[in-house]
Tab-separated table of C-alpha atoms in Angstrom:
chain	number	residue	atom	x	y	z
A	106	UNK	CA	6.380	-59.830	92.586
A	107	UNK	CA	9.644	-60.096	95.194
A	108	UNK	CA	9.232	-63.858	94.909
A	109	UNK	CA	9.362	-63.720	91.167
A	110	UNK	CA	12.436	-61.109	92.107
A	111	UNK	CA	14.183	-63.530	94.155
A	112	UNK	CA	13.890	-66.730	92.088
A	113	UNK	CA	15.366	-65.057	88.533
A	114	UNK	CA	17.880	-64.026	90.884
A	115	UNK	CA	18.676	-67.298	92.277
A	116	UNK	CA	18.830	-68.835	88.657
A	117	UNK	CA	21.496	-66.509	87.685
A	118	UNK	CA	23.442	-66.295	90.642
A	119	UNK	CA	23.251	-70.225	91.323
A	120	UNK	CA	22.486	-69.288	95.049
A	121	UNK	CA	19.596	-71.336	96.470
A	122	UNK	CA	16.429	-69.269	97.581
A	123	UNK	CA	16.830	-69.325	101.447
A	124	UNK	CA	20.908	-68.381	100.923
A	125	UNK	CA	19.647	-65.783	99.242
A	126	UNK	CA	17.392	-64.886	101.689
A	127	UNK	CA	19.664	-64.914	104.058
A	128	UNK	CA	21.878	-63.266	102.093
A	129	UNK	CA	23.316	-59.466	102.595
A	130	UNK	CA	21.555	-57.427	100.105
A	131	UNK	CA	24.121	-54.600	99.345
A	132	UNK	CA	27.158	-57.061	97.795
A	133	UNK	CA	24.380	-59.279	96.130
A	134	UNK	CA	22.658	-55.841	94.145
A	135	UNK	CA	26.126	-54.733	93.371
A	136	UNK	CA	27.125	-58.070	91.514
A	137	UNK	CA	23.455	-58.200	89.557
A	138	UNK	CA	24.376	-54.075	88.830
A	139	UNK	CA	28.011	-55.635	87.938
A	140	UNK	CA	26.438	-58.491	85.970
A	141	UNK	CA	24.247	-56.042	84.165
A	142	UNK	CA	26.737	-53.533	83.225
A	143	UNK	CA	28.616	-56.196	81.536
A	144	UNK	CA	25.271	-57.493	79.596
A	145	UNK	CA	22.784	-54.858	79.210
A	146	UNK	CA	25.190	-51.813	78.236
A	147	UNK	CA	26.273	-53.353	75.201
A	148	UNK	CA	22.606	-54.304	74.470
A	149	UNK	CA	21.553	-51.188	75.171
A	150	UNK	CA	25.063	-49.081	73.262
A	151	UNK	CA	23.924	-51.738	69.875
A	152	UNK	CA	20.098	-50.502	70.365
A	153	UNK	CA	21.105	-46.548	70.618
A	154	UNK	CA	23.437	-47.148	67.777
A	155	UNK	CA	20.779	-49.181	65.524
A	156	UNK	CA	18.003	-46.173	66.749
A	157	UNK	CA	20.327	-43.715	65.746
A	158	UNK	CA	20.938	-44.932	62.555
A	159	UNK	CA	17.615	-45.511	61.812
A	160	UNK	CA	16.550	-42.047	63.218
A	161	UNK	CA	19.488	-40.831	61.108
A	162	UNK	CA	18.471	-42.823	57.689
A	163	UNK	CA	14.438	-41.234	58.446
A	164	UNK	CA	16.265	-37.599	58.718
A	165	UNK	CA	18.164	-38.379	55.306
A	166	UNK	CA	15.227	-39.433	53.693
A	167	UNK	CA	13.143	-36.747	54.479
A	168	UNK	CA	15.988	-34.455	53.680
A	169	UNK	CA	15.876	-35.817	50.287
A	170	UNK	CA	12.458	-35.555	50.132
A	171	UNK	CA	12.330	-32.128	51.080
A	172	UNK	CA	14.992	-31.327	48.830
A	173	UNK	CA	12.673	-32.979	45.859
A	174	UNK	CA	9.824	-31.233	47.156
A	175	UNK	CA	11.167	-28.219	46.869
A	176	UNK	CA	13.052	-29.083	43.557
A	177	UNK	CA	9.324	-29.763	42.046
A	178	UNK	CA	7.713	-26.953	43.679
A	179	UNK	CA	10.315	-24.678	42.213
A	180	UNK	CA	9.845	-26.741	38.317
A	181	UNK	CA	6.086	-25.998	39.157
A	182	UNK	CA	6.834	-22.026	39.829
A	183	UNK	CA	8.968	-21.635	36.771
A	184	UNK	CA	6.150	-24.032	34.715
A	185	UNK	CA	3.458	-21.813	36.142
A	186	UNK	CA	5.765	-18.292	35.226
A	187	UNK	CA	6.477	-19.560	31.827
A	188	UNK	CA	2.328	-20.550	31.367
A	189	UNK	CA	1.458	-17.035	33.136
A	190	UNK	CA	3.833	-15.472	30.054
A	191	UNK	CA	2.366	-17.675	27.280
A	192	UNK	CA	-1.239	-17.002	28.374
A	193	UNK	CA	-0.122	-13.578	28.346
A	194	UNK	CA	1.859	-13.538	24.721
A	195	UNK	CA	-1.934	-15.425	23.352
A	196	UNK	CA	-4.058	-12.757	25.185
A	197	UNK	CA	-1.755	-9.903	23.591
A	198	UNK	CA	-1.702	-12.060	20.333
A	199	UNK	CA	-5.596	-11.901	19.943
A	200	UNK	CA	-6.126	-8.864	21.106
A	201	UNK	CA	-4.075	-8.011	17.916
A	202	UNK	CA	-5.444	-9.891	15.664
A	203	UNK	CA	-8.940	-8.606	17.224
A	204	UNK	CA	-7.775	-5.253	16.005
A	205	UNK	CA	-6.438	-6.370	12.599
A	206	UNK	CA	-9.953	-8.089	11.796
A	207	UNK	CA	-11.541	-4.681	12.915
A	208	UNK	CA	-9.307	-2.769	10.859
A	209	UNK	CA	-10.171	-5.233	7.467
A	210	UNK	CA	-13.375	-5.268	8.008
A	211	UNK	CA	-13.632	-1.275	8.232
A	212	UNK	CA	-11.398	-1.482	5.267
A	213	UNK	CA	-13.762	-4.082	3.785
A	214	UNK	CA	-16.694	-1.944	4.336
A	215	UNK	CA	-14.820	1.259	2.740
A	216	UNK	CA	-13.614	-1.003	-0.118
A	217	UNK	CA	-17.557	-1.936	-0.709
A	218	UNK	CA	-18.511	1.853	-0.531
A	219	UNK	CA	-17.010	2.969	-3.538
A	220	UNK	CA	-14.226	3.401	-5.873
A	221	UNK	CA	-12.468	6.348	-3.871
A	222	UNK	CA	-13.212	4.857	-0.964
A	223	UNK	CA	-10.617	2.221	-1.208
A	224	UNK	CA	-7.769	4.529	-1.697
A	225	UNK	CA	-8.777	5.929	1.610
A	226	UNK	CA	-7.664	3.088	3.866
A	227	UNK	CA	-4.336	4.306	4.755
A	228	UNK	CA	-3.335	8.207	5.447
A	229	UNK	CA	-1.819	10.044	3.348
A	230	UNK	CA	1.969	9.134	3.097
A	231	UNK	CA	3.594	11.765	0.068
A	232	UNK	CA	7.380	10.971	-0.195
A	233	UNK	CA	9.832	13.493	1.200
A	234	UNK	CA	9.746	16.296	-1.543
A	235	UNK	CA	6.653	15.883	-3.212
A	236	UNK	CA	5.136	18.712	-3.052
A	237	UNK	CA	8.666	20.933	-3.213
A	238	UNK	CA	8.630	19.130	-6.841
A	239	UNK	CA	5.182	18.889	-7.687
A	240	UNK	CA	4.656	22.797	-8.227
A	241	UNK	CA	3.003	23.505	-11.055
A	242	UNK	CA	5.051	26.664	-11.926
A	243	UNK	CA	8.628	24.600	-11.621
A	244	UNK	CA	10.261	24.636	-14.885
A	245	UNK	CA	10.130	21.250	-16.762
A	246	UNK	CA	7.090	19.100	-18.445
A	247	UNK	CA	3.497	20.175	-17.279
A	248	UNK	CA	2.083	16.671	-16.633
A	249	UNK	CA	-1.612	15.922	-17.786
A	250	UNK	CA	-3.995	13.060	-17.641
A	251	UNK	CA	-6.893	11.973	-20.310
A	252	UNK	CA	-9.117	10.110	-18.386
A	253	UNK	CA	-12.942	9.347	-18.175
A	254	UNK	CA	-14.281	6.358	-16.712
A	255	UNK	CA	-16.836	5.324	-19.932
A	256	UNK	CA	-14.783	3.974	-22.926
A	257	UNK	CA	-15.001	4.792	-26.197
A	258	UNK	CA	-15.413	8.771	-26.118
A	259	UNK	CA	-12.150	9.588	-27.966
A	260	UNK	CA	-9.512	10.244	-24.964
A	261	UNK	CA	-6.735	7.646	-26.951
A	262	UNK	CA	-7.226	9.074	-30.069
A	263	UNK	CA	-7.222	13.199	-28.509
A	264	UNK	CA	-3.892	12.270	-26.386
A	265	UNK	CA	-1.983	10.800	-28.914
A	266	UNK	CA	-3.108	14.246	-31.454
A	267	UNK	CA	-1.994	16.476	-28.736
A	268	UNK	CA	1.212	14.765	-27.932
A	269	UNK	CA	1.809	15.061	-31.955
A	270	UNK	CA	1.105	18.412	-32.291
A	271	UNK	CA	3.212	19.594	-29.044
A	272	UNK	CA	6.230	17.909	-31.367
A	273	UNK	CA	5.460	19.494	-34.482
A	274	UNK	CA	4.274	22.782	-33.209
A	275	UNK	CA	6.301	23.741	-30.016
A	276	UNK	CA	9.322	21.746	-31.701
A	277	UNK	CA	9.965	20.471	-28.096
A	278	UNK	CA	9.932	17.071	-27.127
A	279	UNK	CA	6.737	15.294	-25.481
A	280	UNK	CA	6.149	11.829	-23.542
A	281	UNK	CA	3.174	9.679	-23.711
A	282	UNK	CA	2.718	7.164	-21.182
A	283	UNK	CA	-0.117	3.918	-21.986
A	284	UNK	CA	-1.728	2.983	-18.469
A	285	UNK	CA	-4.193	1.495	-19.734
A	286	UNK	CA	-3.531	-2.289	-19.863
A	287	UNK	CA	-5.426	-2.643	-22.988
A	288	UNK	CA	-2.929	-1.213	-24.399
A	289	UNK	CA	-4.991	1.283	-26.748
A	290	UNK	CA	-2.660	3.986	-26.840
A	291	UNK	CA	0.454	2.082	-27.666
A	292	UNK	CA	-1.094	-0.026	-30.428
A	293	UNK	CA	-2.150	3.138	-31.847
A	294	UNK	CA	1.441	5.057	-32.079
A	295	UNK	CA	3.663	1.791	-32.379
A	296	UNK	CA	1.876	1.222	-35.503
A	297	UNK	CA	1.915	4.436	-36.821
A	298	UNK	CA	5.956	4.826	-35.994
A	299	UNK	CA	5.879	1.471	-37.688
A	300	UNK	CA	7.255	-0.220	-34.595
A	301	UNK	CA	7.082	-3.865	-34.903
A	302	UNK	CA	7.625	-5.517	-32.112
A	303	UNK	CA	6.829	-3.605	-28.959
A	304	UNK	CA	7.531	-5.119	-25.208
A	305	UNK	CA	5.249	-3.689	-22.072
A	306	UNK	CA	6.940	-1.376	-19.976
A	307	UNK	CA	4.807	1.109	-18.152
A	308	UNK	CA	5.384	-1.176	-15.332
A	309	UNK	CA	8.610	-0.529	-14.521
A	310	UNK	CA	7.443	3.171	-13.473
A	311	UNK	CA	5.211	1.992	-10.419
A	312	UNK	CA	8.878	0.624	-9.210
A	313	UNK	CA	9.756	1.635	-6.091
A	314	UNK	CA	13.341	3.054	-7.330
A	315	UNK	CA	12.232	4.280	-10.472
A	316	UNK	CA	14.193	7.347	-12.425
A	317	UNK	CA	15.144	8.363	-15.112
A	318	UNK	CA	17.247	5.757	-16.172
A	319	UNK	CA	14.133	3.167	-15.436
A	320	UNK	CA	11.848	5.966	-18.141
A	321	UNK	CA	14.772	5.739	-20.694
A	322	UNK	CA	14.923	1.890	-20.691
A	323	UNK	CA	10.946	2.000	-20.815
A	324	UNK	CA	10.309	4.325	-23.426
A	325	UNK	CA	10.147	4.227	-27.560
A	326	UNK	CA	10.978	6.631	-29.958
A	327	UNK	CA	7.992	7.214	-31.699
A	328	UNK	CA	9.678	8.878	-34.907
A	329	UNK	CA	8.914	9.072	-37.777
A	330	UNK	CA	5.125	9.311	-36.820
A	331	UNK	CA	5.836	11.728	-33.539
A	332	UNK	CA	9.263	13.125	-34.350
A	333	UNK	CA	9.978	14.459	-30.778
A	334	UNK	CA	7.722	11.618	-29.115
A	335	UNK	CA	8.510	9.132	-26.770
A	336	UNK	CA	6.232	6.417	-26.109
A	337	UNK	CA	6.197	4.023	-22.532
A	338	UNK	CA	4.164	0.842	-23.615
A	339	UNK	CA	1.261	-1.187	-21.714
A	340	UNK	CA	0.270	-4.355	-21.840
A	341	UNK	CA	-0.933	-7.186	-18.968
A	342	UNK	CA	1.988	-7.105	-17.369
A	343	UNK	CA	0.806	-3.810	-16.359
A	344	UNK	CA	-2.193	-5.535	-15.148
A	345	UNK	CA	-0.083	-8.330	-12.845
A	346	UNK	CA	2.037	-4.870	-11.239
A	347	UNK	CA	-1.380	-3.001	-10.671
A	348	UNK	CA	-2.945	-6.175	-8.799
A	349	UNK	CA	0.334	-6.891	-6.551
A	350	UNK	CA	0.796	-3.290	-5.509
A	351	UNK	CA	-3.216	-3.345	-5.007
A	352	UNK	CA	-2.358	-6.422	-2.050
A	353	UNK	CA	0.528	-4.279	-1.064
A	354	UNK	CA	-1.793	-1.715	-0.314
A	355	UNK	CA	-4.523	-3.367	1.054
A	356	UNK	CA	-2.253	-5.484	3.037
A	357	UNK	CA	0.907	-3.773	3.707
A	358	UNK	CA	4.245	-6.034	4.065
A	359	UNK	CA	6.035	-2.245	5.299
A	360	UNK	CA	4.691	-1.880	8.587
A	361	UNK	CA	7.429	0.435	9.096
A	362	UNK	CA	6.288	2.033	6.056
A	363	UNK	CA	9.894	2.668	4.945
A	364	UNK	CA	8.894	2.035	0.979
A	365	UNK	CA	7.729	4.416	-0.875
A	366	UNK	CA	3.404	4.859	-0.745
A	367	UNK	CA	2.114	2.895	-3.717
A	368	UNK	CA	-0.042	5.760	-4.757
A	369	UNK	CA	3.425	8.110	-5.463
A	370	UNK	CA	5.353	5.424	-7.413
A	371	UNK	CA	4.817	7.457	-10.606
A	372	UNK	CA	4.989	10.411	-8.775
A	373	UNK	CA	8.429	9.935	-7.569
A	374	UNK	CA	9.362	9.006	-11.320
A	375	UNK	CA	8.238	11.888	-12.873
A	376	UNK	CA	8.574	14.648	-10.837
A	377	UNK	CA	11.922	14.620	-10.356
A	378	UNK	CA	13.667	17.551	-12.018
A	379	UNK	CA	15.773	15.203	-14.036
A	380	UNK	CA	13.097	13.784	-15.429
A	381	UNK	CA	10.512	16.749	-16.166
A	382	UNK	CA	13.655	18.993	-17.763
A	383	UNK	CA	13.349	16.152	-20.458
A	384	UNK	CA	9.991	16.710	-21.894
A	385	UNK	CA	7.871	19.766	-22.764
A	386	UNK	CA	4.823	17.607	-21.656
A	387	UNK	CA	4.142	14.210	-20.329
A	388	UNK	CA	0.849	12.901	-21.336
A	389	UNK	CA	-0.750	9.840	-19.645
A	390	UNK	CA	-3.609	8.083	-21.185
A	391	UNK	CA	-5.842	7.047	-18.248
A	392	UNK	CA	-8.037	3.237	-18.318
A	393	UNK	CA	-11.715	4.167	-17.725
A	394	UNK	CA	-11.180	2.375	-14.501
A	395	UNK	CA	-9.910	3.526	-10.581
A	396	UNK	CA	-7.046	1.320	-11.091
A	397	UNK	CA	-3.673	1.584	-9.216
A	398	UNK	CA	-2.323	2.716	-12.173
A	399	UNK	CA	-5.143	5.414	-12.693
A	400	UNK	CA	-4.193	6.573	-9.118
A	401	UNK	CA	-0.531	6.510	-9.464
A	402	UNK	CA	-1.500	8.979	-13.049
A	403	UNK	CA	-3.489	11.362	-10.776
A	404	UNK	CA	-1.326	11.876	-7.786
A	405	UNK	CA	1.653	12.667	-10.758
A	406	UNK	CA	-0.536	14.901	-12.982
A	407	UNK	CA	-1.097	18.746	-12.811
A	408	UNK	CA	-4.307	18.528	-14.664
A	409	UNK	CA	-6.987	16.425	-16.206
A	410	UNK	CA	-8.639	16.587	-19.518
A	411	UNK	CA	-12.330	14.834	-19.619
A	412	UNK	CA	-13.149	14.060	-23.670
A	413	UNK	CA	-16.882	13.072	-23.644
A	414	UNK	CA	-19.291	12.031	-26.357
A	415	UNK	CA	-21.885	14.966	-26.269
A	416	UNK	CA	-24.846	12.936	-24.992
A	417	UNK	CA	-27.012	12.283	-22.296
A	418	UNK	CA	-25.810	8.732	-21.142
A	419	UNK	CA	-22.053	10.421	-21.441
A	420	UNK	CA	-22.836	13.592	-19.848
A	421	UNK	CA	-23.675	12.117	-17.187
A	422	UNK	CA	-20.763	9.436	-16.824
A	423	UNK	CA	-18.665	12.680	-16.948
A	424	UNK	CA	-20.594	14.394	-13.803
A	425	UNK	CA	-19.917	10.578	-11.554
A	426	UNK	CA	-16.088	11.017	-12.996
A	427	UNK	CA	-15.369	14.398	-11.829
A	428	UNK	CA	-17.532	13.757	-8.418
A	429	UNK	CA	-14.856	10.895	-8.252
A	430	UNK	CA	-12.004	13.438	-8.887
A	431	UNK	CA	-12.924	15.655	-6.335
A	432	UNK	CA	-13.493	12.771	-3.701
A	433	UNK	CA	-9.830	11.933	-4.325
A	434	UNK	CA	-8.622	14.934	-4.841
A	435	UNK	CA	-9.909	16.211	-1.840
A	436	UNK	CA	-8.812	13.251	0.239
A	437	UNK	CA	-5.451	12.626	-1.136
A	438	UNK	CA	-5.156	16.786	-1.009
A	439	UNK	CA	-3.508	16.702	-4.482
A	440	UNK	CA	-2.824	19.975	-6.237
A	441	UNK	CA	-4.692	18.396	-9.592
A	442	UNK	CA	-6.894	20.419	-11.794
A	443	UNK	CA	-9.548	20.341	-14.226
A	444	UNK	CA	-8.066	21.508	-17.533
A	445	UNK	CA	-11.631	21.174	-19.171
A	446	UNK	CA	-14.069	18.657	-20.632
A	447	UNK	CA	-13.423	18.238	-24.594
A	448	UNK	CA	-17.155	17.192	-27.016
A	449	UNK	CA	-15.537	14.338	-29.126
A	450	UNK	CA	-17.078	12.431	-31.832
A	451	UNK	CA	-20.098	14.766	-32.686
A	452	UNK	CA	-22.058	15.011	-35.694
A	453	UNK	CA	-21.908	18.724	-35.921
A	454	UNK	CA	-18.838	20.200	-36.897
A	455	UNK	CA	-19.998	23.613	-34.752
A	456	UNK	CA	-17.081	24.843	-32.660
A	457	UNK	CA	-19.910	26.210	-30.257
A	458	UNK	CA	-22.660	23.845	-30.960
A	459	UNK	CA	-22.923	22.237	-27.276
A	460	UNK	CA	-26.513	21.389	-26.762
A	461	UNK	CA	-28.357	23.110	-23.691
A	462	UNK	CA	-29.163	20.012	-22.251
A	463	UNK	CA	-25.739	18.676	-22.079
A	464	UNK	CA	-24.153	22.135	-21.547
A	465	UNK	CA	-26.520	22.369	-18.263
A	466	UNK	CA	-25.079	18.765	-17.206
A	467	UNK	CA	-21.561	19.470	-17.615
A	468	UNK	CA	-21.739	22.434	-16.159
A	469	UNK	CA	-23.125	21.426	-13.185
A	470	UNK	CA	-20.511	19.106	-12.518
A	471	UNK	CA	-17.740	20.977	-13.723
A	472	UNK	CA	-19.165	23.812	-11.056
A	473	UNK	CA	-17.544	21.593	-8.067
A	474	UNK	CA	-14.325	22.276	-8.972
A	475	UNK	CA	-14.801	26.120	-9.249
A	476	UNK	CA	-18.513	28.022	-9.553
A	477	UNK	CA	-19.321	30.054	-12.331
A	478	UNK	CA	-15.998	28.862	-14.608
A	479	UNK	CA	-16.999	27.141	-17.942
A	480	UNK	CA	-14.649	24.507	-18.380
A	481	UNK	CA	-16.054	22.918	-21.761
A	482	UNK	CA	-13.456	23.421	-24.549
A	483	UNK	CA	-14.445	25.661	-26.990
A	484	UNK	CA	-13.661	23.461	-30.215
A	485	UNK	CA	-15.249	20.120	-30.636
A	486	UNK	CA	-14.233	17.467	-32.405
A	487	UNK	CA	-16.405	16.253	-35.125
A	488	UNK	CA	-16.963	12.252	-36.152
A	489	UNK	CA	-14.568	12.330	-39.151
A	490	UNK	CA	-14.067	9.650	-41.414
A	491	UNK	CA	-10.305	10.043	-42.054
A	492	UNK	CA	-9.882	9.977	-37.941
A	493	UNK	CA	-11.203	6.642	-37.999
A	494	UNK	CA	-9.373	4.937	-41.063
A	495	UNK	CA	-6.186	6.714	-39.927
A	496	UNK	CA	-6.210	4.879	-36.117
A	497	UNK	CA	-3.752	1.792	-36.240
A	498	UNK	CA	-1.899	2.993	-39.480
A	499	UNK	CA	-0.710	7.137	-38.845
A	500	UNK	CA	-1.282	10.047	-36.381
A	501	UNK	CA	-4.578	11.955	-37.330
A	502	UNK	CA	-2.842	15.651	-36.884
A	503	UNK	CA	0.212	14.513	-39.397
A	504	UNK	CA	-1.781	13.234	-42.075
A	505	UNK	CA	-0.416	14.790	-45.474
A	506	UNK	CA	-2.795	16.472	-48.385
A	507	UNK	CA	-6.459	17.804	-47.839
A	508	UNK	CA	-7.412	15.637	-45.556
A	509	UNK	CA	-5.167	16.450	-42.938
A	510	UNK	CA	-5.510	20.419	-43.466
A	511	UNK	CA	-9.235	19.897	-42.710
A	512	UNK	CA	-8.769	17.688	-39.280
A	513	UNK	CA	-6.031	20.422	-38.337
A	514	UNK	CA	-8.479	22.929	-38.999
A	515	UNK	CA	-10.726	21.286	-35.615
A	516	UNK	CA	-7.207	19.996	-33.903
A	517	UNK	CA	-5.126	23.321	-34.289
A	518	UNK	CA	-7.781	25.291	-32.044
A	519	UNK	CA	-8.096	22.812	-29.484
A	520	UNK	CA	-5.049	22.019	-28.790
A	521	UNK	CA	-4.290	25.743	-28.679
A	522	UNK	CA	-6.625	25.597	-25.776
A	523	UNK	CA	-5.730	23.209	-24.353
A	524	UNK	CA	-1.455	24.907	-23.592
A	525	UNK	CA	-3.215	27.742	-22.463
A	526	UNK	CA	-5.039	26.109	-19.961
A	527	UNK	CA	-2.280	24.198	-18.801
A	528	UNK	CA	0.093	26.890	-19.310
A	529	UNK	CA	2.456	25.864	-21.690
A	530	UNK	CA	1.489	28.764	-23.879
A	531	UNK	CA	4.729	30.638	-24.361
A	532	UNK	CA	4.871	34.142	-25.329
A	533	UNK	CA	6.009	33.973	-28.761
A	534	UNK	CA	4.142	30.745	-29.482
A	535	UNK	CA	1.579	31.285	-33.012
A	536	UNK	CA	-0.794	28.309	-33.805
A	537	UNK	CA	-0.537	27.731	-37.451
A	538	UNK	CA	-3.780	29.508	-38.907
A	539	UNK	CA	-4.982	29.975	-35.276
A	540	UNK	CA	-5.651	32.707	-33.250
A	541	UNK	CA	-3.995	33.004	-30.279
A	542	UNK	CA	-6.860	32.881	-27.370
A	543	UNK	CA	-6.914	35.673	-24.907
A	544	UNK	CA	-5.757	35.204	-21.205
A	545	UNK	CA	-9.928	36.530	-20.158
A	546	UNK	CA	-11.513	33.920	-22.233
A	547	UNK	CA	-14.010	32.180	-19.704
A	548	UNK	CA	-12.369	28.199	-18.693
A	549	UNK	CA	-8.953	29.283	-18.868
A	550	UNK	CA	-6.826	27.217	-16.285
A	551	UNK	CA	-4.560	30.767	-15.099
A	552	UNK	CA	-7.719	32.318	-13.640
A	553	UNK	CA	-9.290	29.157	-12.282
A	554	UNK	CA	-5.695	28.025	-10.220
């Protein structure tokens, strides 16, 4: 190795290899450290510069790198957060709608259960003051319902008689109010006030604002057939307003439920003081169907009248009525009341001749509503010829001569009844040619309230 030493040595220096030898070794290493200095420190200053940037370009990258890194991994935090609160939005999302599908379907399987049942879905949501104006003793109209759930028994024909004798008797003004789509009731008095044209408005009172105003656009003059009678028209537009406010119900757009409850639209019309200081009586002529409408006429009325044919098949439609009645009654915790049930269209012309069989069923079911009161009506009304050929053309009660005397004759009692019961009997009032029925007759609405 000191050979190989000494002859790289000797190349450089030019010195042969036994001067060398010979050489002093002190001055010789300090010119190869000299010669060195001047060569290898620049070599070695340009490979520590070149390292360092290279080190320093490494540093910068990974700087960048970990500045990317931690840009992504902070992307993939927020990505992850915002995930974590969308998974959490869908969870709470069908968790609701889990509940909503419960709640249908338990108001799916109470719509399938019956008629009442459906108007059980929500709770009970009476605007502000209606039971402040709903008292039955508050001055203004007494509001009653004709209803009965089998057609044909007489209930159009009886509620358009009553409303003309309130006119023509009390001399006070009366309102009758078609909700039946069919429009039975308004084809019946338009014709006989010889209205021609006539344009569906009992619609406008399931309006969520209506008054008074709204009842004066809708309603008719019915003279000269009903001289103090007013008349609010059906007709399918009733029908379109029933099936909307039916969705409404079922699927409510209030959530808030701000609006006023379906069920009290008519309600809020009529009960207002404004409206019932009007009338002497507001009659509403029921459809023989649990419509919206026939809801809306129940939660406004202070009683119900139930005409029946007096036999077995209608007997006992009047018993699943009035067990219908109660149901709502008792869920909806209205204040209505039975007035009575009224024997229509008989053959007999017997004020008393109810026959045991159908006495026993009607009494039965009229015992629900309070034991041990007989509710039938003690005048019937008989089938009468003139009662048919007059429908379409005059009012039975008004018609001149003989044979209106003799229909009076089974109207005037009846109806007498029938402002007892609901207590529009004033004081002074005297029935033409009837006697004036005694507050301890048995079915009398005073002592069954």
């Amino acid at each position: 190795m000191v050979e190989v030493i000494i002859e790289v040595v000797a190349a450089i220096t030019g010195i042969s290899r036994d001067q060398l030898i010979a050489m002093q070794w002190p001055p010789l290493i300090a010119k190869i450290l000299a010669v060195i200095s001047y060569v290898v420190s620049p070599l070695l200053a340009g490979y520590a510069f070149w390292l360092n940037r290279k080190t320093f370009q490494r540093l910068s990258n990974a700087t960048t790198r970990y500045a990317l890194t931690r840009t992504q991994a902070r992307n993939a935090r927020e990505d992850l957060d915002k995930a974590n609160e969308r998974l959490e939005s869908a969870s709470t999302e069908i968790q609701a709608k889990q509940r909503r599908v419960a709640t249908l379907e338990a108001d799916l399987e109470r719509i399938t259960a019956g008629d009442q049942s459906l108007w059980r879905l929500r709770e009970n949501r009476p605007f502000l003051d209606y039971h402040q104006l709903y008292r039955k003793e508050a001055d203004g109209a007494k509001i009653v319902t004709f209803g009965n759930l089998k057609g044909g028994v007489g209930k159009t024909t009886l509620a358009a008689n009553f409303a003309a004798y309130i006119s023509k008797n009390l001399q006070k003004p009366v309102l009758l109010i078609d909700f039946d789509y069919q429009g039975s009731l308004t084809n019946a008095v338009s014709q006989a006030a010889r209205i021609e044209e006539v344009e569906p408005t009992a619609h406008r009172l399931l309006q969520k604002d209506a008054s008074l105003a709204t009842l004066q656009g809708a309603s008719l003059h019915l003279t000269p057939a009903i001289d103090r009678g007013w008349l609010v028209p059906a007709g399918y537009k009733l029908a379109e307003a029933e099936s909307r406010l039916l969705m409404q119900w079922i699927l409510p757009r209030d959530p808030l439920m701000t609006e006023v409850d379906v069920r009290y639209r008519l309600a809020h019309c009529l009960l207002h003081p404004t409206v019932r200081q009007q009338y002497a009586a507001i009659i509403i002529d029921m459809p023989p169907r649990l419509t919206m409408g026939a809801i809306n006429a129940l939660v406004a009325s202070h009683y119900f009248i139930v005409p029946t044919i007096m036999d077995r098949l209608s007997a006992e439609a009047v018993s699943q009525f009035l067990t219908q009645m109660r149901g709502i009654t008792d869920d909806m915790e209205l204040g209505l009341e039975l007035a009575g049930v009224v024997g229509m269209l008989t053959n007999t012309q017997q004020p008393a001749d109810w026959h045991s069989e159908i006495h026993e069923l009607i009494s039965a079911s009229t015992a629900k509503w309070k034991p041990g009161t007989d509710y039938r009506f003690k005048q019937i009304i008989p089938r009468k010829e003139a009662i048919a050929k007059s429908a379409g053309l005059e009012i039975a009660y008004n018609l001149p001569g003989t044979a209106g005397q003799e229909l009076r004759e089974f109207f005037d009692p009846l109806f007498a009844e029938m402002l007892t019961r609901i207590g529009l009997m004033p004081p002074t009032y005297n029935a033409p040619n009837v006697a004036k029925p005694t507050e301890t007759e048995p079915g009398q609405l005073q002592d069954s309230a």
